[in-house]
Every structure is written in C-alpha cells, then in structure tokens.
Amino acid sequence: YGSFIGELGGLCQEKNTATILTAIDELRKAGYTIAQEHIRIGFGQVCKLTGLRGRWQQVGMSPTIICDTGHNTGGISYIADQLRGIQADKLHIVIGMVNDKDISGVLSMLPREAVYYFTQASIPRAMPASVMRDKAAEAGLKGDVYDSVPEAYRAALHDSCDDA
C-alpha cells in the first residue's frame, strides 16, 4: 500500500493505513468480498476518490515543496518528526492557524532554525498573521507576516530558490 503512503505520504498516513486495513479485515469477516486488487487501486487513488489533500503531500520537486494540513498538536507532532529528517540548508515554512487550536503547543514543536512566513487563510476562524508571528516569537521562531497564503507561498518559494 506504499502508493497511498507515497501519494499522501507521511508518518500520520502510516497509522491511518493500518486503521483502514483493520476495517477491511472486519468487513471481510462480516461477509463482504473485497479483492486485494481493489484495495491497491483504492489506496493508489485516494486523492482522486476522496478529495483528501495536504497530508505530507509533495507538490513540488525543485525546490521540494510539502503541503500538510496538520492543525493540532497530534498532527503537528508527525510533521515535526518528518521535518527533522529533511536534509536542507534552510527550511522555509508557510504557516497559519485558526484561533481555537493549541497554538503554543504547536509552535513549541516546530524547528527554531527555519524561516517562517506567517499568514492566515480567508476564513473567519483564522488567527491574524501578526498575532501568529508574535506568538511564534515567544516560542523562538522568526519570520515575516504576509496578507494571504498565496503571497506567503510566493515569498517562501522565491527565498528558497535564492538559497539554491
């Protein structure tokens, strides 16, 4: 089922895959016929079939661009583990959060040596980027504020290309 992990890679998806396979075993025990080939095809087309995006999803190769929608300490712990395994001179991280999450807990897990691009999504619950930057500074993270996700992304992409 490596294609599922590859398409929606990441440590979090390994755990999700185990859960799915357990559910399939239970369905088989209940009398459902589920072919291995169908499982393989399903795992290989998770994004297409479900619309699920952004769990350690590689969206660019040069520079490497990873998208992850982790939004709480549980999800961010997986991201932080994976970030530690990346071989790069400098990490550029675009980040925004919503107001009702454990922001301090999330920020405490992120790498201090990265460059941050603080922004907010266009949703009512989004934490203002300037508030995010201030909270991040308390956690030892440094970066600039951007008015939109696309603007932050473009700045990170530009800066990371300058690093190459």
CSV table of C-alpha atoms in Angstrom, one decimal:
chain,number,residue,atom,x,y,z
A,1,TYR,CA,0.0,0.0,0.0
A,2,GLY,CA,3.0,2.2,-0.5
A,3,SER,CA,1.2,4.2,-3.2
A,4,PHE,CA,-1.1,5.5,-0.6
A,5,ILE,CA,1.7,6.5,1.7
A,6,GLY,CA,3.5,7.9,-1.4
A,7,GLU,CA,0.5,9.9,-2.6
A,8,LEU,CA,-0.4,11.2,0.9
A,9,GLY,CA,2.9,10.4,2.4
A,10,GLY,CA,3.9,10.9,5.9
A,11,LEU,CA,4.0,9.2,9.3
A,12,CYS,CA,0.4,10.1,10.0
A,13,GLN,CA,-0.8,8.2,7.0
A,14,GLU,CA,1.0,5.0,8.1
A,15,LYS,CA,-1.3,5.0,11.1
A,16,ASN,CA,-4.3,5.7,9.0
A,17,THR,CA,-3.4,2.9,6.6
A,18,ALA,CA,-3.3,0.4,9.5
A,19,THR,CA,-6.7,1.5,10.6
A,20,ILE,CA,-8.1,1.1,7.1
A,21,LEU,CA,-6.7,-2.3,6.7
A,22,THR,CA,-8.2,-3.4,10.1
A,23,ALA,CA,-11.6,-2.1,8.9
A,24,ILE,CA,-11.2,-4.1,5.7
A,25,ASP,CA,-10.4,-7.2,7.7
A,26,GLU,CA,-13.6,-6.7,9.8
A,27,LEU,CA,-15.7,-6.1,6.7
A,28,ARG,CA,-14.4,-9.4,5.2
A,29,LYS,CA,-15.2,-11.2,8.5
A,30,ALA,CA,-18.7,-9.8,8.1
A,31,GLY,CA,-19.0,-11.4,4.7
A,32,TYR,CA,-18.0,-8.6,2.3
A,33,THR,CA,-15.9,-9.6,-0.6
A,34,ILE,CA,-13.0,-7.1,-1.0
A,35,ALA,CA,-10.3,-8.0,-3.6
A,36,GLN,CA,-6.7,-7.2,-2.9
A,37,GLU,CA,-6.5,-5.5,-6.3
A,38,HIS,CA,-9.4,-3.2,-5.4
A,39,ILE,CA,-7.6,-2.3,-2.1
A,40,ARG,CA,-4.4,-1.5,-4.1
A,41,ILE,CA,-6.3,0.6,-6.6
A,42,GLY,CA,-8.2,2.4,-3.9
A,43,PHE,CA,-5.0,3.3,-2.0
A,44,GLY,CA,-3.4,4.4,-5.2
A,45,GLN,CA,-6.2,6.9,-5.9
A,46,VAL,CA,-7.0,8.3,-2.5
A,47,CYS,CA,-6.8,12.0,-3.5
A,48,LYS,CA,-8.8,11.4,-6.7
A,49,LEU,CA,-11.5,9.3,-5.0
A,50,THR,CA,-11.9,11.3,-1.7
A,51,GLY,CA,-10.6,14.8,-2.4
A,52,LEU,CA,-8.3,14.4,0.6
A,53,ARG,CA,-5.3,16.7,0.2
A,54,GLY,CA,-2.4,18.0,2.2
A,55,ARG,CA,-1.1,15.3,4.5
A,56,TRP,CA,2.6,15.5,3.8
A,57,GLN,CA,1.8,15.9,0.1
A,58,GLN,CA,4.7,16.7,-2.1
A,59,VAL,CA,3.6,19.4,-4.5
A,60,GLY,CA,7.0,20.5,-5.9
A,61,MET,CA,10.3,18.9,-6.6
A,62,SER,CA,12.9,21.7,-7.1
A,63,PRO,CA,12.7,23.1,-4.5
A,64,THR,CA,11.0,20.4,-2.6
A,65,ILE,CA,7.6,21.7,-1.5
A,66,ILE,CA,5.5,19.8,1.0
A,67,CYS,CA,1.9,20.7,2.0
A,68,ASP,CA,0.5,19.5,5.2
A,69,THR,CA,-2.8,20.4,6.8
A,70,GLY,CA,-1.9,19.3,10.3
A,71,HIS,CA,-3.8,21.6,12.7
A,72,ASN,CA,-3.3,20.4,16.2
A,73,THR,CA,-0.5,19.1,18.4
A,74,GLY,CA,-1.2,15.5,17.4
A,75,GLY,CA,-0.9,16.2,13.7
A,76,ILE,CA,2.0,18.6,14.1
A,77,SER,CA,4.0,16.1,16.1
A,78,TYR,CA,4.1,13.9,12.9
A,79,ILE,CA,5.1,16.9,10.9
A,80,ALA,CA,7.8,17.9,13.3
A,81,ASP,CA,9.3,14.4,13.2
A,82,GLN,CA,9.4,14.4,9.5
A,83,LEU,CA,10.9,17.9,9.3
A,84,ARG,CA,13.8,16.7,11.4
A,85,GLY,CA,14.5,14.1,8.8
A,86,ILE,CA,14.7,16.6,5.9
A,87,GLN,CA,18.2,17.3,4.6
A,88,ALA,CA,18.2,21.0,3.7
A,89,ASP,CA,20.4,24.0,4.4
A,90,LYS,CA,17.4,26.0,5.4
A,91,LEU,CA,13.7,25.2,5.8
A,92,HIS,CA,11.1,27.7,4.7
A,93,ILE,CA,7.7,27.2,6.4
A,94,VAL,CA,4.5,28.9,5.5
A,95,ILE,CA,2.2,28.7,8.5
A,96,GLY,CA,-1.2,29.8,9.6
A,97,MET,CA,-3.6,28.6,12.3
A,98,VAL,CA,-7.1,29.1,13.5
A,99,ASN,CA,-7.9,30.7,16.8
A,100,ASP,CA,-9.4,27.6,18.5
A,101,LYS,CA,-6.3,25.4,18.5
A,102,ASP,CA,-3.4,25.0,20.9
A,103,ILE,CA,-1.1,27.5,19.1
A,104,SER,CA,1.6,27.4,21.8
A,105,GLY,CA,1.7,23.6,21.8
A,106,VAL,CA,2.1,23.6,18.0
A,107,LEU,CA,4.7,26.3,17.9
A,108,SER,CA,6.8,24.6,20.6
A,109,MET,CA,7.2,21.6,18.3
A,110,LEU,CA,8.5,23.4,15.2
A,111,PRO,CA,12.1,23.8,14.2
A,112,ARG,CA,13.7,27.0,15.6
A,113,GLU,CA,16.2,27.3,12.7
A,114,ALA,CA,13.6,27.6,9.9
A,115,VAL,CA,12.4,30.8,8.3
A,116,TYR,CA,8.7,31.3,8.8
A,117,TYR,CA,6.1,33.0,6.6
A,118,PHE,CA,3.2,33.8,8.9
A,119,THR,CA,-0.2,34.2,7.1
A,120,GLN,CA,-3.9,33.4,7.5
A,121,ALA,CA,-6.5,31.6,5.4
A,122,SER,CA,-9.5,33.5,4.2
A,123,ILE,CA,-11.8,32.1,6.9
A,124,PRO,CA,-13.4,33.7,10.0
A,125,ARG,CA,-11.6,31.5,12.5
A,126,ALA,CA,-8.1,32.3,11.1
A,127,MET,CA,-5.7,33.8,13.6
A,128,PRO,CA,-4.3,37.1,12.2
A,129,ALA,CA,-0.8,36.6,10.8
A,130,SER,CA,0.6,39.3,13.1
A,131,VAL,CA,-0.8,37.6,16.2
A,132,MET,CA,0.7,34.3,14.9
A,133,ARG,CA,4.1,36.0,14.4
A,134,ASP,CA,4.0,37.4,17.9
A,135,LYS,CA,3.1,34.0,19.5
A,136,ALA,CA,5.8,32.4,17.4
A,137,ALA,CA,8.4,34.9,18.5
A,138,GLU,CA,7.6,33.9,22.1
A,139,ALA,CA,8.5,30.3,21.0
A,140,GLY,CA,11.7,31.4,19.4
A,141,LEU,CA,10.5,31.3,15.8
A,142,LYS,CA,11.3,34.1,13.4
A,143,GLY,CA,9.7,35.3,10.2
A,144,ASP,CA,7.6,37.8,8.4
A,145,VAL,CA,3.9,38.4,8.0
A,146,TYR,CA,2.1,38.0,4.7
A,147,ASP,CA,-1.5,39.1,3.9
A,148,SER,CA,-2.5,35.9,2.2
A,149,VAL,CA,-1.5,32.3,1.8
A,150,PRO,CA,-0.5,32.8,-1.9
A,151,GLU,CA,1.6,35.8,-1.0
A,152,ALA,CA,3.4,33.8,1.7
A,153,TYR,CA,3.9,30.9,-0.6
A,154,ARG,CA,5.4,33.1,-3.3
A,155,ALA,CA,7.8,34.7,-0.9
A,156,ALA,CA,8.9,31.3,0.5
A,157,LEU,CA,9.4,29.9,-3.0
A,158,HIS,CA,11.4,33.0,-4.0
A,159,ASP,CA,13.6,32.8,-0.9
A,160,SER,CA,14.2,29.1,-1.2
A,161,CYS,CA,15.2,29.4,-4.8
A,162,ASP,CA,17.7,32.1,-3.7
A,163,ASP,CA,19.2,29.6,-1.3
A,164,ALA,CA,19.9,27.1,-4.1
